[in-house]
Each structure stands twice: as C-alpha cells, then as structure tokens.
Coordinates of C-alpha atoms (C1' of nucleotides) in Angstrom, one line a residue:
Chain A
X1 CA 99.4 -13.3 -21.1
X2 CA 97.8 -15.5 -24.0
X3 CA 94.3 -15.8 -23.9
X4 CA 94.5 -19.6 -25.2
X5 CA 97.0 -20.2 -22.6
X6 CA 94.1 -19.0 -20.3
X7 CA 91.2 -20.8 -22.2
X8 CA 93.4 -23.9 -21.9
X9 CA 94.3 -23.7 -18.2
X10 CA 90.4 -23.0 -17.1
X11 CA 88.9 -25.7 -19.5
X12 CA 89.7 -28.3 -17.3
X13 CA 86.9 -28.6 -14.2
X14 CA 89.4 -29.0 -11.4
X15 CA 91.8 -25.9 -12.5
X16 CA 88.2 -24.0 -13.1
X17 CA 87.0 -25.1 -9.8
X18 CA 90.6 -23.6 -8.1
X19 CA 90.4 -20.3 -10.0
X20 CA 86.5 -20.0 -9.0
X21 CA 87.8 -20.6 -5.3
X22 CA 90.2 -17.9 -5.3
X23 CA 88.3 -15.8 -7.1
X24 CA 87.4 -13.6 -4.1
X25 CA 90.9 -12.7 -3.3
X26 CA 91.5 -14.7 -1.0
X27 CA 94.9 -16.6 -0.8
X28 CA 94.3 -20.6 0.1
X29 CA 96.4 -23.7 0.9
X30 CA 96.7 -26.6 -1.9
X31 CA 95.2 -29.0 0.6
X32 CA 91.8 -26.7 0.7
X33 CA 92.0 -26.0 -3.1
X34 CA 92.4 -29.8 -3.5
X35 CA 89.2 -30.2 -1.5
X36 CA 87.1 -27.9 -2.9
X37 CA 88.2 -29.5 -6.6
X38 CA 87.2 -32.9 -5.7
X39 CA 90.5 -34.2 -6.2
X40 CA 94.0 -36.1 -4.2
X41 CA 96.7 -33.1 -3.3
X42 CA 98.6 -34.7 -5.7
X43 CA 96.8 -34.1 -8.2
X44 CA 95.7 -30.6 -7.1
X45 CA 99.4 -29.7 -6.7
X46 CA 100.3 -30.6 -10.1
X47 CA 97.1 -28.4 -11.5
X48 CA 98.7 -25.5 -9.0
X49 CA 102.3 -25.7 -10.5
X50 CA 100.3 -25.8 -14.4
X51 CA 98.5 -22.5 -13.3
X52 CA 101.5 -20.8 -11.2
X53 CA 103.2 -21.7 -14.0
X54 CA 101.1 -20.0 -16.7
X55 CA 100.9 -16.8 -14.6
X56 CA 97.3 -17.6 -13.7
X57 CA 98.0 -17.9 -10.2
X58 CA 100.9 -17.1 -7.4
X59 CA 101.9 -19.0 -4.6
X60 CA 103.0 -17.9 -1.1
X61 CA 104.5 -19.8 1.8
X62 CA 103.9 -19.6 5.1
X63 CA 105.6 -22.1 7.6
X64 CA 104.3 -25.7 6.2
X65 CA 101.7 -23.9 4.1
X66 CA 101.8 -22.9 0.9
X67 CA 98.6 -20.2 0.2
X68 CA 98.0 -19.8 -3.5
X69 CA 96.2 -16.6 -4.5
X70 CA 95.1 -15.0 -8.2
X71 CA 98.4 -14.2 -10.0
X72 CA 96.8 -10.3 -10.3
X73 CA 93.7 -8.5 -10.4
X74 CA 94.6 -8.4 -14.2
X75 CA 93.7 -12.2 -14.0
X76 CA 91.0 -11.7 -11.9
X77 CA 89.4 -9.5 -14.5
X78 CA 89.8 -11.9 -17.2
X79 CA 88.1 -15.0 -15.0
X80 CA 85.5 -12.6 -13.6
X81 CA 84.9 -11.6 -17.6
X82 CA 84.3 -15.1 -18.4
X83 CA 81.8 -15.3 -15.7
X84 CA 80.1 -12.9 -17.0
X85 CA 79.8 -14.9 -20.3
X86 CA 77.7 -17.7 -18.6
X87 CA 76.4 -19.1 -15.2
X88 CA 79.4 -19.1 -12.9
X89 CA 80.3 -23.2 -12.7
X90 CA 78.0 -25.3 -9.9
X91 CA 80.8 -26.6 -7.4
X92 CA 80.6 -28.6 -5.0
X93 CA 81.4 -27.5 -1.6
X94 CA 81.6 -23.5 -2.3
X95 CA 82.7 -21.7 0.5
X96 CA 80.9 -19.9 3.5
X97 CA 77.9 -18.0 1.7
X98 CA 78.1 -15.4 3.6
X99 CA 81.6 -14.5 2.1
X100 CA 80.0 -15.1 -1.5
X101 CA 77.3 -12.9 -0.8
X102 CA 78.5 -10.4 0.6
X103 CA 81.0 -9.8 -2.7
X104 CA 78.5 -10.4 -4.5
X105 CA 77.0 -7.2 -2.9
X106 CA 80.1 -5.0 -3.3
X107 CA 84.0 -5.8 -3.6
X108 CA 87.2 -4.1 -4.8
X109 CA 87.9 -4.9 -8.6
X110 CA 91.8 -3.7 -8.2
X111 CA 91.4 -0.1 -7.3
X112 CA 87.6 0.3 -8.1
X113 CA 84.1 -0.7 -6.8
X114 CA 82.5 -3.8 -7.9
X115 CA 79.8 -5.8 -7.1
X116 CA 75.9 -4.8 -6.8
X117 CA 76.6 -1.6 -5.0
X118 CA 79.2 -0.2 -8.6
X119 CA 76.2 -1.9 -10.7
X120 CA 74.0 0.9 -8.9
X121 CA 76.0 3.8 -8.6
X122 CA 76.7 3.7 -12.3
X123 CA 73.2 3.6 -13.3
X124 CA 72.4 6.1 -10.4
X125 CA 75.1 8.4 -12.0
X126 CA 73.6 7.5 -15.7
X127 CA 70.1 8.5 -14.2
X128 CA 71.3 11.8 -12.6
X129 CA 72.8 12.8 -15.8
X130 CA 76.1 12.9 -14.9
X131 CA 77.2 10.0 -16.9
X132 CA 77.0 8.9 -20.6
X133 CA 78.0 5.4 -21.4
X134 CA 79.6 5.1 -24.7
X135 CA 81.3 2.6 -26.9
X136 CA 83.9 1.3 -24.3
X137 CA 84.0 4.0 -21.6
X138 CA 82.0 6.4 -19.8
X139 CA 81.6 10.2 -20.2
X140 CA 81.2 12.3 -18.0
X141 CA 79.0 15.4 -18.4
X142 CA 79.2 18.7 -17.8
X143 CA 76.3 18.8 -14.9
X144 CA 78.5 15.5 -13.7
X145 CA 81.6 17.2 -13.5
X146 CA 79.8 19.8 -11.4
X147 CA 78.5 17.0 -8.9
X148 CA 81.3 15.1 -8.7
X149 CA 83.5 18.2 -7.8
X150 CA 81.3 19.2 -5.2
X151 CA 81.3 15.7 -3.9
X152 CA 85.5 16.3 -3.3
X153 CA 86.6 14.9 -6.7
X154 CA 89.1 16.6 -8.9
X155 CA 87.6 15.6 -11.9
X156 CA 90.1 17.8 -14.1
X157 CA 93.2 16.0 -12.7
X158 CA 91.7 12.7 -12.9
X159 CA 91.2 13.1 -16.9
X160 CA 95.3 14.2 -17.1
X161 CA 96.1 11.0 -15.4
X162 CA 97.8 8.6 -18.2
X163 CA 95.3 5.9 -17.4
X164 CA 92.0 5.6 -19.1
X165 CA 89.7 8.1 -17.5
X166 CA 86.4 6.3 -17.0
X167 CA 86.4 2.6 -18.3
X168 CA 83.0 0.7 -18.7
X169 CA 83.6 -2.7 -16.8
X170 CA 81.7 -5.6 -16.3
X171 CA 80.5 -7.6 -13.5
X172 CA 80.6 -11.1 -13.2
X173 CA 77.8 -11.3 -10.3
X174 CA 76.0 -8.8 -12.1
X175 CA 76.9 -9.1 -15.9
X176 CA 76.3 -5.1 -16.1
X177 CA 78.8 -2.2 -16.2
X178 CA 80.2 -0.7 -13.6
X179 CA 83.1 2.5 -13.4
X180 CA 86.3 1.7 -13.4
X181 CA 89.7 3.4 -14.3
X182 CA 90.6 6.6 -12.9
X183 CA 87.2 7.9 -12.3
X184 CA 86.3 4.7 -10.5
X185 CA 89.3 4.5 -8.1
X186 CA 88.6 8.2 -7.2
X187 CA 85.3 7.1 -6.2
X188 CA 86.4 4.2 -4.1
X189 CA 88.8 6.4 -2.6
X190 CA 86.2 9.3 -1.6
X191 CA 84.1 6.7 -0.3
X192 CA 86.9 5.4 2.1
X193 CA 87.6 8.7 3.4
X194 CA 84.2 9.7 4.4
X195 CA 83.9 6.5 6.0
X196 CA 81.6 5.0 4.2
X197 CA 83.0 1.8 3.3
X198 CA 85.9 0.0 4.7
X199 CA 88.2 -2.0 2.8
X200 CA 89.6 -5.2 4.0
X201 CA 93.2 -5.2 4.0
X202 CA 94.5 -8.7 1.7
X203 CA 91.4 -9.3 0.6
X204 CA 88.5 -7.9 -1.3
X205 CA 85.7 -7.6 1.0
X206 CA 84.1 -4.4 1.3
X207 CA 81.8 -3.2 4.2
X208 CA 79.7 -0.5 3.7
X209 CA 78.6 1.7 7.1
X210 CA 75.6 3.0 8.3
X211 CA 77.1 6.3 7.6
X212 CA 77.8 5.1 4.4
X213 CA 74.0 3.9 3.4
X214 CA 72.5 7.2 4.6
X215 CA 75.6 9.2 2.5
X216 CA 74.7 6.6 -0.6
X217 CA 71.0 7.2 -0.1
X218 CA 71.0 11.1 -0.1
X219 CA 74.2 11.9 -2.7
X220 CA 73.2 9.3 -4.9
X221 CA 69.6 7.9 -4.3
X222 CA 71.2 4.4 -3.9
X223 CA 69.6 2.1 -1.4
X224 CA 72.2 0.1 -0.2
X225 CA 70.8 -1.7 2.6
X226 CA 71.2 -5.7 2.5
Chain B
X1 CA 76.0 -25.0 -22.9
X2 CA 78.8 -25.4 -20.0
X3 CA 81.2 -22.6 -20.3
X4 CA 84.0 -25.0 -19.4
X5 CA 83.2 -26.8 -22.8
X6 CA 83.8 -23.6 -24.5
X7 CA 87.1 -23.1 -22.7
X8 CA 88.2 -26.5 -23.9
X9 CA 87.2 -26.2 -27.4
X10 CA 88.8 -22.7 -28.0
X11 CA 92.0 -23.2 -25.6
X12 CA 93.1 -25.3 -29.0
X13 CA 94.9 -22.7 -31.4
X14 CA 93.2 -24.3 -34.3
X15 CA 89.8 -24.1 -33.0
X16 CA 90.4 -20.2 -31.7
X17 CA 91.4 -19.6 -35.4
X18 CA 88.3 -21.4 -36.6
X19 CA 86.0 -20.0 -34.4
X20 CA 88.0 -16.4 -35.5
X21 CA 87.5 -16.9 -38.8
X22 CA 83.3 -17.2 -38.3
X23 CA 83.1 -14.6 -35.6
X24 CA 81.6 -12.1 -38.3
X25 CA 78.7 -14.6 -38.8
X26 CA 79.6 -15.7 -42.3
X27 CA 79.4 -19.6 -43.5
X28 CA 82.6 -20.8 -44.6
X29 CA 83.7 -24.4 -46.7
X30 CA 85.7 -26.8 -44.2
X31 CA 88.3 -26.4 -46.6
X32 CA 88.7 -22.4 -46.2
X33 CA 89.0 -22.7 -42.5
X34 CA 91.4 -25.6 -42.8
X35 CA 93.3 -23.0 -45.1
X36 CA 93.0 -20.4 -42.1
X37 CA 93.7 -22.4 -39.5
X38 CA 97.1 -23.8 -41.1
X39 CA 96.5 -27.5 -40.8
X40 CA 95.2 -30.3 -43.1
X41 CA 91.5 -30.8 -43.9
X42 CA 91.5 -34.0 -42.3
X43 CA 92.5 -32.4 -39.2
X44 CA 90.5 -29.4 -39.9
X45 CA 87.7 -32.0 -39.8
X46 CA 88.1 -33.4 -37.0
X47 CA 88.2 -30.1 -35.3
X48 CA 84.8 -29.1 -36.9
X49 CA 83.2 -32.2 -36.0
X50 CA 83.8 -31.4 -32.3
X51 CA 83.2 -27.8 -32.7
X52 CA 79.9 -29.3 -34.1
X53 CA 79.3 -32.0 -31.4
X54 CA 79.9 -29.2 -29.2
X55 CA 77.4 -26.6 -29.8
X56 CA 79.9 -24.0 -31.1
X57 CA 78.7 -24.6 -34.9
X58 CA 76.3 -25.3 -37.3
X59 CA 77.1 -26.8 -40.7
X60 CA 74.7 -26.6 -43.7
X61 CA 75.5 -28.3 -47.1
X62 CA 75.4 -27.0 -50.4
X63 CA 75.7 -29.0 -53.0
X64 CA 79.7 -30.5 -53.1
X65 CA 80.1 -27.8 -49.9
X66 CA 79.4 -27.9 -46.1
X67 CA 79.5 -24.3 -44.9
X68 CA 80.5 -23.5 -41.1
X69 CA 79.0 -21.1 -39.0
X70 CA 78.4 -20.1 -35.6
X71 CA 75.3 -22.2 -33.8
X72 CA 73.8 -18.9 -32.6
X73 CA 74.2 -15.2 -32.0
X74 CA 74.6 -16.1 -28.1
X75 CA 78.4 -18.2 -28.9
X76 CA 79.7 -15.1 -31.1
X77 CA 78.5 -13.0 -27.9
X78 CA 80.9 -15.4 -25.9
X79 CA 83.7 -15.6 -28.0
X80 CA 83.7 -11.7 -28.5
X81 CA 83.5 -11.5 -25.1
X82 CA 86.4 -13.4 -24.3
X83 CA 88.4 -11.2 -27.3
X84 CA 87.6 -8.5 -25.4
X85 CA 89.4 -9.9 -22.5
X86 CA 92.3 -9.9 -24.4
X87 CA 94.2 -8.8 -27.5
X88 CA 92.2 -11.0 -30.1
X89 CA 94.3 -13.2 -31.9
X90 CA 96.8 -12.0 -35.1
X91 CA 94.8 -14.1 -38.1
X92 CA 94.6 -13.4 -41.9
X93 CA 91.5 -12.6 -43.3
X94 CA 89.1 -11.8 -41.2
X95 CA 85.4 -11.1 -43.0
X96 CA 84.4 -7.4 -41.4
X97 CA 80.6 -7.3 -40.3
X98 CA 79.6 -5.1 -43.5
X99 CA 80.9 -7.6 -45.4
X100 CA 78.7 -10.5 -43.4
X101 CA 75.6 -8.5 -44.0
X102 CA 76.1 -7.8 -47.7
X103 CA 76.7 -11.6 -48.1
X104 CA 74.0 -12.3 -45.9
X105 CA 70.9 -10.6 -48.1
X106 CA 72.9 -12.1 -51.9
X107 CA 75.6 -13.9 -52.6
X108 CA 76.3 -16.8 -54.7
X109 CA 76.3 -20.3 -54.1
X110 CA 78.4 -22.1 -56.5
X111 CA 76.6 -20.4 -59.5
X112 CA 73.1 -19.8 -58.5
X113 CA 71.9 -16.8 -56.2
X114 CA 71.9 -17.6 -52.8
X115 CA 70.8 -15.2 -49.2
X116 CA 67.9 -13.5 -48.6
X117 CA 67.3 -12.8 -52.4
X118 CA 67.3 -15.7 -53.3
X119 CA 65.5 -17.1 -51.1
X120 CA 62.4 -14.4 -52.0
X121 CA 63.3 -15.1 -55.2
X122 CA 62.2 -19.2 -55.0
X123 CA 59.4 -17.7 -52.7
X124 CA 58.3 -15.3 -55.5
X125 CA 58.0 -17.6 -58.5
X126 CA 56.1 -20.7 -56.0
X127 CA 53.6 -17.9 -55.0
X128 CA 53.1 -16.8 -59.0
X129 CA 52.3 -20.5 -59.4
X130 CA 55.5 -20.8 -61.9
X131 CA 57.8 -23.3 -59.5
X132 CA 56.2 -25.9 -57.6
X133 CA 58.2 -27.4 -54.8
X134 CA 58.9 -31.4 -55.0
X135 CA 60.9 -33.7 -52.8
X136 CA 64.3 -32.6 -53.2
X137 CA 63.7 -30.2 -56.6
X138 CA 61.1 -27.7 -58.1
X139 CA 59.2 -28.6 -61.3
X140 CA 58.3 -25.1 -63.4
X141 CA 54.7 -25.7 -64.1
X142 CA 53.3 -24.2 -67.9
X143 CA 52.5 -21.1 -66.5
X144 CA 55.9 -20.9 -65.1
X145 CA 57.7 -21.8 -68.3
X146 CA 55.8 -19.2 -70.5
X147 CA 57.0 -16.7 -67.9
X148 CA 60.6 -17.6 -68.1
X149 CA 60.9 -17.7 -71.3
X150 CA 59.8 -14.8 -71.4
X151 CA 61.9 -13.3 -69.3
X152 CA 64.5 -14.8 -71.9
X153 CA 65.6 -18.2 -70.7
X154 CA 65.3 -20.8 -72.7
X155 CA 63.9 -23.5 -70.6
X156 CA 63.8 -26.6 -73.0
X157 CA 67.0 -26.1 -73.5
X158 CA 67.9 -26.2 -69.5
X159 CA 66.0 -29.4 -69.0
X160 CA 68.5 -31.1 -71.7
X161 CA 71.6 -30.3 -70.0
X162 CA 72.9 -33.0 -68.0
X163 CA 73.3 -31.3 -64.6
X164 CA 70.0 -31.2 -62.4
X165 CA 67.5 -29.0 -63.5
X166 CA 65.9 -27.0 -60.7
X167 CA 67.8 -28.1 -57.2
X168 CA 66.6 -27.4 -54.1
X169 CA 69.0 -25.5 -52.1
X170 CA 69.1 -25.2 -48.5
X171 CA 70.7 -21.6 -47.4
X172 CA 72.3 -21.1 -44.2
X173 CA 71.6 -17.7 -43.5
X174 CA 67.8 -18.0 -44.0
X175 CA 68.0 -21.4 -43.7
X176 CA 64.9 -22.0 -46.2
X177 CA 65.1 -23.2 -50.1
X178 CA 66.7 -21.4 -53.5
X179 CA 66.6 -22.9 -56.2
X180 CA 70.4 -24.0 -57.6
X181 CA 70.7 -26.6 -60.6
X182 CA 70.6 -25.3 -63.9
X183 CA 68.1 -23.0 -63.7
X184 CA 68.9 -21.1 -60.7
X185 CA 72.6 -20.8 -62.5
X186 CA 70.1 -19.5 -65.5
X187 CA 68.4 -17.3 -63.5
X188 CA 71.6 -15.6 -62.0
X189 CA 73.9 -15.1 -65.5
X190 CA 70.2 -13.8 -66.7
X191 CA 70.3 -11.1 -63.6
X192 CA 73.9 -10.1 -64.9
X193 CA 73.0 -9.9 -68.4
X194 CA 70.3 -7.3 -67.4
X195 CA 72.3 -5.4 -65.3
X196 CA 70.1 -6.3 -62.0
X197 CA 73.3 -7.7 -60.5
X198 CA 76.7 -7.5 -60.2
X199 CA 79.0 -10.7 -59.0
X200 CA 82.3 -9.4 -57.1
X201 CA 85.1 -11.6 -59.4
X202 CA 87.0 -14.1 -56.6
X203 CA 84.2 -14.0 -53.6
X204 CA 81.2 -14.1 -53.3
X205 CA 79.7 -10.9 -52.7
X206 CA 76.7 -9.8 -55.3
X207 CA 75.5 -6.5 -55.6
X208 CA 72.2 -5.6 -56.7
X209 CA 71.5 -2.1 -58.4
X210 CA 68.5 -0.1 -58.7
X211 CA 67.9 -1.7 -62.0
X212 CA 67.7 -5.0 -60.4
X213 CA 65.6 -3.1 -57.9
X214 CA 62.9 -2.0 -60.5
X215 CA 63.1 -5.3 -62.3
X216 CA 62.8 -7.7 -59.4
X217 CA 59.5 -5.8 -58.3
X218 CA 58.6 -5.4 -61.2
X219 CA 58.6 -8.4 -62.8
X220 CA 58.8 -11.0 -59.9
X221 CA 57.1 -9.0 -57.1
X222 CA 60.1 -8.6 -54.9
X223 CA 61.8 -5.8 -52.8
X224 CA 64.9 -5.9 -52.8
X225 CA 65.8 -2.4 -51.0
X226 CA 68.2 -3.0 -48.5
Chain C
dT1 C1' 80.2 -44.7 -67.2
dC2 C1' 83.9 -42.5 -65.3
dC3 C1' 86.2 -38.7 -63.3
dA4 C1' 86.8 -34.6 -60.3
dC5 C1' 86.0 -32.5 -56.2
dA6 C1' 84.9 -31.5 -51.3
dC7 C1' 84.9 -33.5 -47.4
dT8 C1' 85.0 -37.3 -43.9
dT9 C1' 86.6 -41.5 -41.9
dT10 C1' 90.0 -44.7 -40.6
dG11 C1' 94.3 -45.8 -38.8
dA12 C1' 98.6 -44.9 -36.9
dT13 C1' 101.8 -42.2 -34.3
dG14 C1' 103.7 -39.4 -30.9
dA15 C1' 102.3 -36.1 -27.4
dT16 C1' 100.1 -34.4 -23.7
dC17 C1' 97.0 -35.1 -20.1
dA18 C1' 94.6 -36.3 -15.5
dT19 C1' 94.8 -39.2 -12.0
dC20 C1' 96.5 -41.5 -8.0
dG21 C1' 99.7 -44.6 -5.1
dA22 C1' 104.1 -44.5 -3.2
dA23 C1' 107.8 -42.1 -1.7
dA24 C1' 110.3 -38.0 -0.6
dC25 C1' 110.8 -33.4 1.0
dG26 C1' 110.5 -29.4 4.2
dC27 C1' 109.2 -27.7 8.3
dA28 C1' 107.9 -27.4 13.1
dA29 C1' 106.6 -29.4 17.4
dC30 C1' 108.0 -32.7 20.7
Chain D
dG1 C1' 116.9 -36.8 16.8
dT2 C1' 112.0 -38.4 16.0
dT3 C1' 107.4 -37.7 14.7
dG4 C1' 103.5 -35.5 12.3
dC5 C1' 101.7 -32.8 8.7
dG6 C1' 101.3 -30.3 4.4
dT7 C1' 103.0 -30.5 0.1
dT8 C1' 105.6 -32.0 -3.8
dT9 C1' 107.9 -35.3 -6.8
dC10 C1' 108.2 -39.7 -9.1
dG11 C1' 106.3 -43.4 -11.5
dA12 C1' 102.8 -45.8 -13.7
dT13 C1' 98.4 -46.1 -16.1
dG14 C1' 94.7 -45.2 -18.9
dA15 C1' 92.7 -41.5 -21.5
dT16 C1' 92.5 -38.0 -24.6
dC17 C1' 94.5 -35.4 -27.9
dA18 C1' 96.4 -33.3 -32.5
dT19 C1' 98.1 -34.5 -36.5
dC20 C1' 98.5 -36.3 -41.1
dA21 C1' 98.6 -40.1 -44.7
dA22 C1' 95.6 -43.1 -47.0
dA23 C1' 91.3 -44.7 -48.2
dG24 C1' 86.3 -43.9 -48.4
dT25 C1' 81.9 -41.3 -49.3
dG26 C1' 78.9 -38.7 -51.7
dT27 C1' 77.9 -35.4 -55.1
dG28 C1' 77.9 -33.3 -59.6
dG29 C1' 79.8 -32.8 -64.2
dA30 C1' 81.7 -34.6 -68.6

DNA sequence: TCCACACTTTGATGATCATCGAAACGCAAC
DNA sequence: GTTGCGTTTCGATGATCATCAAAGTGTGGA
C-alpha cells in the first residue's frame, strides 16, 4: 500500500467524498456513491474502478447491485488518520445523522473500540493509574494489571501474543488516543460478553446497553449515557 | 487550509520528496530540493511555486538564494501525521531534528552569521548605538566604527571593497535582520579567528564555544548559552 | 561594464485526468 | 423473448499536469 498512491486517490473531491461515505463500514451501491459525490454514475464508476483498483476500496455484487465497501480496516485506519489531521470534508448530502452520530459515539476500529466511548475509557484507565501512555503505545501498570485481571482479562497472555500489546491510536471524531492492539481487542471482547455492548454484524455500529452504562459507570467511572 | 489540497499537493512523488526533505523544519535553496527530488530546477520550480501558492511553504530570500521551508508547525504536524500512517518514504538525506535546531540558533548564510545569533548579534550592535538600520542596509555610526576597529576589523578598509557594505539580511528562522555584506562576512571570519566559532567545512552548521560565549557577553552584550 | 550564479518564466510536448453523452452490458422481472 | 434498471464501457472534450529546454530576471562579484 503506497501512501502517495493513497494521497493521490483521496485528493480528488469526488473519490474523497466516496471514501468519507463508506467510511462507516458500510458497503454501498455506485448509484448512491455517485449521489452522495455530486457526480453522473459514469463518472462515479470510473472513480470506483481507480480506487478498487488501488486497493482503496472492494466491490461486492449482489443481483444488479454492485456494493462497494473500504478495501480493509487497514484502509480505514489510514482515511480515519487523515481525518484526524483536519476537519473531516463538508459534503453535501451526508447520510442519516443519526448513523454519524452514533459512531461518532462509539464504533469498532477492526477488532477494538473506537469512538467517544475508547476516547474515555483510555483516559479513565490513565486516571485510575492503570495505564501509562508512552511514545507510541500504552503501558500498562502493575495496579492495572491487577484491575484488569480481576475484570476477566488475561493480561499475561495477551502480552505473549505476537501483535503489539497495547497500541496508542487515534480517533478521527475525537483526534485523541484510544487502546488498540491486543489489549484493546480484549477489551471489546470482555465488553461483548458481559453484555454490555453489542456489535453489529457487517458493519461497525456499536450499541452500548443499559447494563452496559451502569457496568461502564461503576468499573470505570465512565458516563456513557447519550 | 482544505485537507484535500494537501492530498493533492503531496500525492505528487516530487512534492512528497520536497515536502520530506523540509519535514525537520530547516530552509533549503530550490536548487537542493530540485537535487533531492530528482528533477530539473525548472520543474522543481514549478513544484515550489504551488507548494507556495498552496500554503504548504514559505520561501525567504537571501541574497542570490530563496530558502524553502514549511509555512508553519501545524503542516509538518500533518505531513508527519500522514508518515505515520505509513512507512515514510525511502529519501537521501534527510536533516535530523538536532541538526534543525543547531542550524536554527547559528549557521551561515553565504558568508555572514545567520539564526538566532546573528540576529542578537545585529540587535546588539543597533542597541550600543554602533549600527543604525537604513532602508535596505545599516550605516556603522562613529561610535560604532571605533568599536569595531577595535575589536580588530578594519572598517575603512570594508567600505572600499566593491561588494555591499553592511546588507540587511532577512533570516527565515527568526525572520528579523542580520547584517550580511562585507561586514557581516567580517564579522564572522573575525569570530573564527578568535576562536568564538567554529564553521562545519561543506554545511552550514556553526558551533559556538565557551570562548565565544564569554566574548559575545562580554563584549557585545549577548548570551549565547544554548 | 561584464560575467557568474540561482532561480523563474515561457513555451512546447506528451500524459493523465475528470467529466458526461451515448451505447452496451448484465441481470431480473414480466 | 422483451422491458426496466443499475452499472459499466466507449468516445470525445476540455482541463490540468509533469517535464524539460531555452530564454529571462535579478543579484552580486570581478
């Protein structure tokens, strides 16, 4: 993946306007993408072949439709980075509000939390003490370690796992760090299990329960009511 | 500043070696980043003109030069940023940030003294009531020519050559006047004779020792402690 | 005065680009 | 089949682009 290639493909408006349409994770057909750009399907299906083409994006059909979707969450990163950079690009005709707000709130960034609600429980964590944020990573300490055990993670294992243990990674709604790597999957996981946020399957929405605000509020002294 | 501009300027390969070669914060001559970028100086031109026209750099002239730099500390946040998002990009010679600092409190310019020293310098010698500051040059005033000859230049001679005599000098890390011309080259082989400085053959890095410390308070009423 | 130098502008060339109309394709319903 | 719809391909157009050679500009030095 060449980051020029990348520069290139989202410096033009209507391929930027496509990527920040998907950029949810949801998978849509060229005729919506071509709406939402401000420009003919022909001309939107020749932008969706450049980016397919340059790995930015991947298509799916479906009957007559053809849904394109972010190529990976890799790529969703890297456009979600550049948000991050600067104000997120005023379009025309965004999408339901609702949808934008609520991932704005809290998301899946591959296998991690994202979103308002990661923003939190990374400074909640920092606050407790049971997190240091260094250079490029977290670190977790040795009161942490404690807390997190007790709260059904096996921290231990999680540091042996070949991917990086606790990575420092940024929000594009937020533009602050939030966990991610091992520790941050872990997390998501947990949080699943005690049903207190539900993931929707193909997308990246996540819900968090009533169950999971009280749990949030008392473990964590996060208030995560909208 | 519209982050699809940025995209666009630096989703050219020339351009992402350009703005590369700057990231450290250090001015460089169009003709040293034509060098880095691998094409012509016309064409590095016209890329620096649009980086220019752009908001991506600043220029600042110096005598026969025009040195290149980032337009603020918020674009290198942006371009580091999008290096992080990837593997930067495999360039010769990039300036490390030491390096940038050094350069940015003394350096030379041509053959004067240029950064932060020199601009104290100039600042030094106006407020002693030696240099007065004209249109585009200084004028050493009685009191200043006593004083620098002195201090062992011989100014008579320095107002004979053909060259300019005191030039103002506009620096683009302080972005306030030196003095360049004759008697700022003067001024600077003078610092090497004593000792006060030393000049890094083949860049322009200059180094001032604790010598040059004493004497610089000493005599012109400057500190020059890092 | 003339020259050397750093850099820019001009001009030309070939390439790529964005755009849209027209036509074609693929697929499913009728 | 035929029709309708979403999408792509083709073709044409006008724009922008990157590039470099040649000429021009401005500056300082001899």
């Amino acid at each position: 993946m060449e980051l020029s290639n990348v520069l290139t493909l989202l410096g033009n408006p209507a391929r930027m306007a496509i990527a920040w349409a998907v950029i949810g994770g949801d998978a849509l057909p060229a005729s919506e993408l071509a709406y939402r750009a401000g420009v003919t399907p022909q001309t939107a299906s020749h932008h969706l072949a450049r980016m397919v083409d340059g790995g930015l994006l991947a298509v799916e059909r479906c009957l007559r439709y053809r849904y394109y979707r972010l190529a990976s969450p890799a790529i969703a990163e890297i456009i979600e980075g550049l948000m991050a950079l600067s104000d997120p690009p005023v379009l025309k005709d965004r999408p339901d509000r609702a949808t934008v707000d609520r991932l704005r709130i809290a998301r899946s960034c591959y296998d991690h939390l994202a979103g308002s609600l990661a923003v939190a429980l990374a400074d909640a964590l920092q606050r407790k003490g049971w997190l240091d944020l260094q250079e490029r990573d977290y670190q977790v300490t040795a009161l942490g370690e404690n807390g997190l055990v007790a709260f059904g993670l096996d921290v231990p294992a999680l540091r042996h796992q070949q991917r990086l243990f606790a990575r420092r990674c940024i929000d594009w709604s937020e533009r602050r760090p939030h966990i991610g790597g091992a520790l941050g999957a872990a997390l998501m996981t947990r949080f699943q299990e005690s049903g207190w946020i539900r993931k929707n399957p193909g997308d990246r929405k996540i819900w968090v329960s009533s169950a999971g605000q009280q749990g949030l509020w008392k473990t964590f002294d996060i208030d995560a009511t909208p």
